[in-house]
Amino acid sequence: TVFTGSALTVIVTDDGKGISAIEAERVFDAFYQTEDGIKTGGAGLGLSIVKNFVELHGGKVWVEPWKDGGSTFGFSMPA
């Protein structure tokens, strides 16, 4: 988490299985689920809700998939 005085940025990185670059393009779409999300019974709404909330407050959200697994999710909002 970084607070610069004009923005708050939160970045979360993991070293798990990760998502593909193709999935990363759709992961914030409502009802979209990765194959693992379907297996765990998700509804495909969580990241879509996060994106809408952040954007309603003038921010942006992103994901960076890693080639060898893991991913980084982040968002930035004006302070």
CSV table of N, CA, C and O in Angstrom, one decimal:
chain,number,residue,atom,x,y,z
A,1,THR,N,0.8,-1.2,0.0
A,1,THR,CA,0.0,0.0,0.0
A,1,THR,C,0.9,1.2,0.0
A,1,THR,O,1.8,1.3,0.8
A,2,VAL,N,0.6,2.2,-0.9
A,2,VAL,CA,1.3,3.4,-1.0
A,2,VAL,C,0.4,4.6,-1.0
A,2,VAL,O,-0.6,4.6,-1.7
A,3,PHE,N,0.6,5.6,-0.2
A,3,PHE,CA,-0.1,6.8,-0.1
A,3,PHE,C,0.8,7.9,-0.5
A,3,PHE,O,1.7,8.2,0.2
A,4,THR,N,0.5,8.6,-1.6
A,4,THR,CA,1.4,9.6,-2.1
A,4,THR,C,0.9,11.0,-1.7
A,4,THR,O,1.5,12.0,-2.1
A,5,GLY,N,-0.2,11.1,-1.1
A,5,GLY,CA,-0.8,12.4,-0.8
A,5,GLY,C,-1.9,12.8,-1.8
A,5,GLY,O,-2.9,13.5,-1.5
A,6,SER,N,-1.8,12.3,-3.0
A,6,SER,CA,-2.8,12.5,-4.0
A,6,SER,C,-3.5,11.2,-4.4
A,6,SER,O,-4.6,11.3,-5.1
A,7,ALA,N,-2.9,10.1,-4.1
A,7,ALA,CA,-3.6,8.8,-4.5
A,7,ALA,C,-3.2,7.7,-3.5
A,7,ALA,O,-2.1,7.8,-2.9
A,8,LEU,N,-4.0,6.7,-3.4
A,8,LEU,CA,-3.8,5.5,-2.6
A,8,LEU,C,-3.7,4.4,-3.6
A,8,LEU,O,-4.5,4.2,-4.5
A,9,THR,N,-2.6,3.6,-3.6
A,9,THR,CA,-2.3,2.5,-4.4
A,9,THR,C,-2.1,1.3,-3.6
A,9,THR,O,-1.3,1.3,-2.7
A,10,VAL,N,-2.9,0.2,-3.9
A,10,VAL,CA,-2.8,-1.1,-3.2
A,10,VAL,C,-2.4,-2.1,-4.3
A,10,VAL,O,-3.1,-2.2,-5.3
A,11,ILE,N,-1.4,-2.9,-4.0
A,11,ILE,CA,-0.9,-3.9,-4.9
A,11,ILE,C,-0.7,-5.2,-4.1
A,11,ILE,O,-0.1,-5.2,-3.0
A,12,VAL,N,-1.3,-6.3,-4.7
A,12,VAL,CA,-1.2,-7.6,-4.0
A,12,VAL,C,-0.6,-8.6,-5.0
A,12,VAL,O,-1.1,-8.7,-6.2
A,13,THR,N,0.4,-9.2,-4.7
A,13,THR,CA,1.1,-10.2,-5.5
A,13,THR,C,1.1,-11.6,-4.9
A,13,THR,O,1.3,-11.7,-3.7
A,14,ASP,N,0.9,-12.6,-5.7
A,14,ASP,CA,1.0,-13.9,-5.1
A,14,ASP,C,1.8,-14.8,-6.1
A,14,ASP,O,2.2,-14.4,-7.2
A,15,ASP,N,2.2,-16.0,-5.6
A,15,ASP,CA,3.0,-16.9,-6.4
A,15,ASP,C,2.3,-18.2,-6.7
A,15,ASP,O,2.9,-19.2,-6.8
A,16,GLY,N,1.0,-18.1,-6.7
A,16,GLY,CA,0.2,-19.3,-7.0
A,16,GLY,C,0.1,-19.7,-8.4
A,16,GLY,O,1.0,-19.4,-9.2
A,17,LYS,N,-0.9,-20.4,-8.8
A,17,LYS,CA,-1.0,-20.9,-10.2
A,17,LYS,C,-1.1,-19.8,-11.2
A,17,LYS,O,-0.6,-20.0,-12.3
A,18,GLY,N,-1.7,-18.7,-10.8
A,18,GLY,CA,-1.8,-17.6,-11.8
A,18,GLY,C,-2.9,-17.7,-12.8
A,18,GLY,O,-3.7,-18.7,-12.8
A,19,ILE,N,-3.0,-16.7,-13.6
A,19,ILE,CA,-4.0,-16.7,-14.7
A,19,ILE,C,-3.3,-16.4,-16.0
A,19,ILE,O,-2.2,-15.8,-16.0
A,20,SER,N,-3.9,-16.9,-17.1
A,20,SER,CA,-3.3,-16.6,-18.4
A,20,SER,C,-3.5,-15.2,-18.8
A,20,SER,O,-4.4,-14.5,-18.3
A,21,ALA,N,-2.8,-14.7,-19.8
A,21,ALA,CA,-2.9,-13.4,-20.3
A,21,ALA,C,-4.3,-13.2,-20.9
A,21,ALA,O,-4.9,-12.2,-20.8
A,22,ILE,N,-4.8,-14.3,-21.5
A,22,ILE,CA,-6.2,-14.2,-22.1
A,22,ILE,C,-7.2,-14.1,-21.0
A,22,ILE,O,-8.2,-13.2,-21.2
A,23,GLU,N,-7.1,-14.8,-19.9
A,23,GLU,CA,-8.0,-14.7,-18.8
A,23,GLU,C,-7.9,-13.3,-18.2
A,23,GLU,O,-8.9,-12.7,-17.8
A,24,ALA,N,-6.7,-12.8,-18.1
A,24,ALA,CA,-6.5,-11.5,-17.5
A,24,ALA,C,-7.3,-10.4,-18.2
A,24,ALA,O,-7.7,-9.4,-17.6
A,25,GLU,N,-7.5,-10.5,-19.5
A,25,GLU,CA,-8.3,-9.5,-20.3
A,25,GLU,C,-9.7,-9.5,-19.9
A,25,GLU,O,-10.4,-8.5,-20.1
A,26,ARG,N,-10.2,-10.6,-19.4
A,26,ARG,CA,-11.7,-10.8,-19.1
A,26,ARG,C,-12.0,-10.9,-17.6
A,26,ARG,O,-13.1,-10.9,-17.2
A,27,VAL,N,-11.0,-11.0,-16.7
A,27,VAL,CA,-11.2,-11.3,-15.3
A,27,VAL,C,-12.1,-10.3,-14.6
A,27,VAL,O,-12.7,-10.6,-13.6
A,28,PHE,N,-12.2,-9.0,-15.1
A,28,PHE,CA,-13.0,-8.0,-14.4
A,28,PHE,C,-14.4,-7.9,-15.0
A,28,PHE,O,-15.2,-7.1,-14.6
A,29,ASP,N,-14.7,-8.8,-16.0
A,29,ASP,CA,-16.0,-8.8,-16.6
A,29,ASP,C,-17.0,-9.5,-15.7
A,29,ASP,O,-16.7,-10.6,-15.1
A,30,ALA,N,-18.2,-9.0,-15.6
A,30,ALA,CA,-19.3,-9.6,-14.7
A,30,ALA,C,-19.5,-11.0,-15.2
A,30,ALA,O,-19.7,-11.3,-16.4
A,31,PHE,N,-19.6,-11.9,-14.3
A,31,PHE,CA,-19.9,-13.3,-14.5
A,31,PHE,C,-18.8,-14.2,-15.1
A,31,PHE,O,-19.0,-15.3,-15.4
A,32,TYR,N,-17.7,-13.5,-15.5
A,32,TYR,CA,-16.6,-14.3,-16.1
A,32,TYR,C,-15.9,-15.1,-14.9
A,32,TYR,O,-15.7,-14.6,-13.9
A,33,GLN,N,-15.6,-16.4,-15.2
A,33,GLN,CA,-14.9,-17.2,-14.3
A,33,GLN,C,-13.8,-17.9,-15.0
A,33,GLN,O,-14.0,-18.4,-16.1
A,34,THR,N,-12.7,-18.0,-14.3
A,34,THR,CA,-11.6,-18.9,-14.8
A,34,THR,C,-12.0,-20.3,-14.5
A,34,THR,O,-13.0,-20.6,-13.8
A,35,GLU,N,-11.3,-21.2,-15.1
A,35,GLU,CA,-11.6,-22.6,-14.9
A,35,GLU,C,-11.6,-23.0,-13.4
A,35,GLU,O,-12.4,-23.7,-12.8
A,36,ASP,N,-10.6,-22.4,-12.7
A,36,ASP,CA,-10.5,-22.7,-11.2
A,36,ASP,C,-11.6,-22.0,-10.5
A,36,ASP,O,-12.1,-22.6,-9.5
A,37,GLY,N,-12.1,-20.9,-10.9
A,37,GLY,CA,-13.3,-20.2,-10.3
A,37,GLY,C,-14.5,-21.1,-10.4
A,37,GLY,O,-15.3,-21.1,-9.4
A,38,ILE,N,-14.7,-21.7,-11.5
A,38,ILE,CA,-15.9,-22.6,-11.7
A,38,ILE,C,-15.8,-23.7,-10.7
A,38,ILE,O,-16.8,-24.1,-10.1
A,39,LYS,N,-14.6,-24.3,-10.6
A,39,LYS,CA,-14.4,-25.5,-9.7
A,39,LYS,C,-14.7,-25.1,-8.2
A,39,LYS,O,-15.2,-26.0,-7.5
A,40,THR,N,-14.5,-23.9,-7.8
A,40,THR,CA,-14.7,-23.5,-6.4
A,40,THR,C,-16.0,-22.9,-6.2
A,40,THR,O,-16.4,-22.6,-5.0
A,41,GLY,N,-16.9,-22.8,-7.2
A,41,GLY,CA,-18.2,-22.4,-7.0
A,41,GLY,C,-18.4,-20.9,-7.0
A,41,GLY,O,-19.4,-20.4,-6.4
A,42,GLY,N,-17.5,-20.1,-7.5
A,42,GLY,CA,-17.6,-18.7,-7.5
A,42,GLY,C,-18.7,-18.2,-8.4
A,42,GLY,O,-19.2,-19.0,-9.3
A,43,ALA,N,-19.2,-17.0,-8.3
A,43,ALA,CA,-20.3,-16.5,-9.1
A,43,ALA,C,-19.7,-15.6,-10.3
A,43,ALA,O,-20.5,-15.3,-11.2
A,44,GLY,N,-18.5,-15.3,-10.2
A,44,GLY,CA,-17.9,-14.4,-11.2
A,44,GLY,C,-18.2,-13.0,-11.1
A,44,GLY,O,-18.2,-12.2,-12.1
A,45,LEU,N,-18.5,-12.5,-9.9
A,45,LEU,CA,-18.9,-11.1,-9.6
A,45,LEU,C,-17.9,-10.3,-8.8
A,45,LEU,O,-17.9,-9.1,-8.9
A,46,GLY,N,-17.1,-11.0,-8.0
A,46,GLY,CA,-16.2,-10.3,-7.1
A,46,GLY,C,-15.4,-9.2,-7.7
A,46,GLY,O,-15.4,-8.0,-7.3
A,47,LEU,N,-14.6,-9.5,-8.7
A,47,LEU,CA,-13.7,-8.6,-9.3
A,47,LEU,C,-14.4,-7.5,-10.1
A,47,LEU,O,-14.0,-6.4,-10.2
A,48,SER,N,-15.5,-7.9,-10.7
A,48,SER,CA,-16.4,-6.9,-11.4
A,48,SER,C,-16.9,-5.9,-10.5
A,48,SER,O,-16.9,-4.7,-10.8
A,49,ILE,N,-17.3,-6.3,-9.3
A,49,ILE,CA,-17.8,-5.3,-8.3
A,49,ILE,C,-16.7,-4.4,-7.8
A,49,ILE,O,-16.8,-3.2,-7.7
A,50,VAL,N,-15.5,-5.0,-7.6
A,50,VAL,CA,-14.3,-4.2,-7.2
A,50,VAL,C,-14.0,-3.2,-8.2
A,50,VAL,O,-13.8,-2.0,-7.9
A,51,LYS,N,-14.0,-3.6,-9.5
A,51,LYS,CA,-13.7,-2.6,-10.6
A,51,LYS,C,-14.7,-1.5,-10.6
A,51,LYS,O,-14.3,-0.3,-10.7
A,52,ASN,N,-16.0,-1.8,-10.5
A,52,ASN,CA,-17.0,-0.8,-10.6
A,52,ASN,C,-16.9,0.2,-9.4
A,52,ASN,O,-17.0,1.4,-9.6
A,53,PHE,N,-16.6,-0.3,-8.2
A,53,PHE,CA,-16.5,0.5,-7.0
A,53,PHE,C,-15.3,1.4,-7.2
A,53,PHE,O,-15.4,2.6,-6.9
A,54,VAL,N,-14.2,0.9,-7.6
A,54,VAL,CA,-12.9,1.7,-7.7
A,54,VAL,C,-13.2,2.8,-8.8
A,54,VAL,O,-12.8,4.0,-8.6
A,55,GLU,N,-13.7,2.4,-9.9
A,55,GLU,CA,-13.9,3.4,-11.0
A,55,GLU,C,-15.0,4.5,-10.6
A,55,GLU,O,-14.8,5.6,-11.0
A,56,LEU,N,-16.0,4.1,-9.9
A,56,LEU,CA,-16.9,5.1,-9.4
A,56,LEU,C,-16.3,6.2,-8.5
A,56,LEU,O,-16.8,7.3,-8.4
A,57,HIS,N,-15.1,5.8,-7.9
A,57,HIS,CA,-14.4,6.7,-7.1
A,57,HIS,C,-13.2,7.4,-7.8
A,57,HIS,O,-12.3,7.9,-7.2
A,58,GLY,N,-13.2,7.3,-9.1
A,58,GLY,CA,-12.2,7.9,-9.9
A,58,GLY,C,-10.9,7.2,-10.0
A,58,GLY,O,-9.9,7.7,-10.4
A,59,GLY,N,-10.9,5.9,-9.7
A,59,GLY,CA,-9.7,5.1,-9.7
A,59,GLY,C,-9.6,4.1,-10.8
A,59,GLY,O,-10.4,4.2,-11.8
A,60,LYS,N,-8.6,3.3,-10.8
A,60,LYS,CA,-8.4,2.3,-11.8
A,60,LYS,C,-7.9,1.0,-11.1
A,60,LYS,O,-7.3,1.0,-10.1
A,61,VAL,N,-8.2,-0.1,-11.8
A,61,VAL,CA,-7.8,-1.4,-11.3
A,61,VAL,C,-7.1,-2.2,-12.4
A,61,VAL,O,-7.4,-2.0,-13.6
A,62,TRP,N,-6.2,-3.1,-12.0
A,62,TRP,CA,-5.5,-3.8,-13.1
A,62,TRP,C,-5.0,-5.2,-12.5
A,62,TRP,O,-5.0,-5.4,-11.4
A,63,VAL,N,-4.6,-6.0,-13.5
A,63,VAL,CA,-4.0,-7.3,-13.2
A,63,VAL,C,-2.8,-7.5,-14.1
A,63,VAL,O,-2.9,-7.1,-15.3
A,64,GLU,N,-1.8,-8.1,-13.6
A,64,GLU,CA,-0.6,-8.4,-14.3
A,64,GLU,C,-0.3,-9.9,-14.1
A,64,GLU,O,0.2,-10.3,-13.1
A,65,PRO,N,-0.6,-10.7,-15.1
A,65,PRO,CA,-0.4,-12.2,-15.0
A,65,PRO,C,1.1,-12.4,-15.2
A,65,PRO,O,1.8,-11.7,-16.0
A,66,TRP,N,1.7,-13.4,-14.5
A,66,TRP,CA,3.1,-13.8,-14.6
A,66,TRP,C,3.2,-15.0,-15.5
A,66,TRP,O,2.4,-15.9,-15.4
A,67,LYS,N,4.1,-15.0,-16.4
A,67,LYS,CA,4.3,-16.2,-17.3
A,67,LYS,C,4.5,-17.5,-16.6
A,67,LYS,O,3.9,-18.5,-17.0
A,68,ASP,N,5.2,-17.5,-15.5
A,68,ASP,CA,5.5,-18.7,-14.8
A,68,ASP,C,4.6,-19.0,-13.5
A,68,ASP,O,5.0,-19.8,-12.7
A,69,GLY,N,3.5,-18.3,-13.5
A,69,GLY,CA,2.5,-18.5,-12.3
A,69,GLY,C,2.5,-17.3,-11.5
A,69,GLY,O,3.4,-16.4,-11.5
A,70,GLY,N,1.5,-17.2,-10.7
A,70,GLY,CA,1.3,-16.0,-9.9
A,70,GLY,C,0.7,-14.9,-10.6
A,70,GLY,O,0.5,-14.9,-11.9
A,71,SER,N,0.3,-13.8,-9.9
A,71,SER,CA,-0.2,-12.6,-10.6
A,71,SER,C,-0.1,-11.5,-9.6
A,71,SER,O,0.1,-11.7,-8.4
A,72,THR,N,-0.3,-10.3,-10.2
A,72,THR,CA,-0.4,-9.1,-9.4
A,72,THR,C,-1.7,-8.4,-9.7
A,72,THR,O,-2.0,-8.1,-10.8
A,73,PHE,N,-2.4,-8.1,-8.6
A,73,PHE,CA,-3.6,-7.3,-8.8
A,73,PHE,C,-3.4,-6.0,-8.1
A,73,PHE,O,-2.7,-5.9,-7.0
A,74,GLY,N,-3.9,-4.9,-8.6
A,74,GLY,CA,-3.7,-3.6,-7.9
A,74,GLY,C,-4.9,-2.6,-8.3
A,74,GLY,O,-5.6,-2.8,-9.2
A,75,PHE,N,-5.0,-1.6,-7.4
A,75,PHE,CA,-5.9,-0.6,-7.7
A,75,PHE,C,-5.3,0.7,-7.2
A,75,PHE,O,-4.5,0.7,-6.2
A,76,SER,N,-5.7,1.8,-7.8
A,76,SER,CA,-5.3,3.1,-7.3
A,76,SER,C,-6.5,4.0,-7.3
A,76,SER,O,-7.3,4.0,-8.2
A,77,MET,N,-6.6,4.8,-6.3
A,77,MET,CA,-7.8,5.7,-6.1
A,77,MET,C,-7.3,7.1,-5.7
A,77,MET,O,-6.3,7.2,-4.9
A,78,PRO,N,-7.9,8.2,-6.1
A,78,PRO,CA,-7.5,9.5,-5.7
A,78,PRO,C,-7.8,9.6,-4.2
A,78,PRO,O,-8.7,9.0,-3.6
A,79,ALA,N,-6.9,10.3,-3.5
A,79,ALA,CA,-7.0,10.5,-2.0
A,79,ALA,C,-8.0,11.6,-1.7
A,79,ALA,O,-8.3,12.5,-2.4
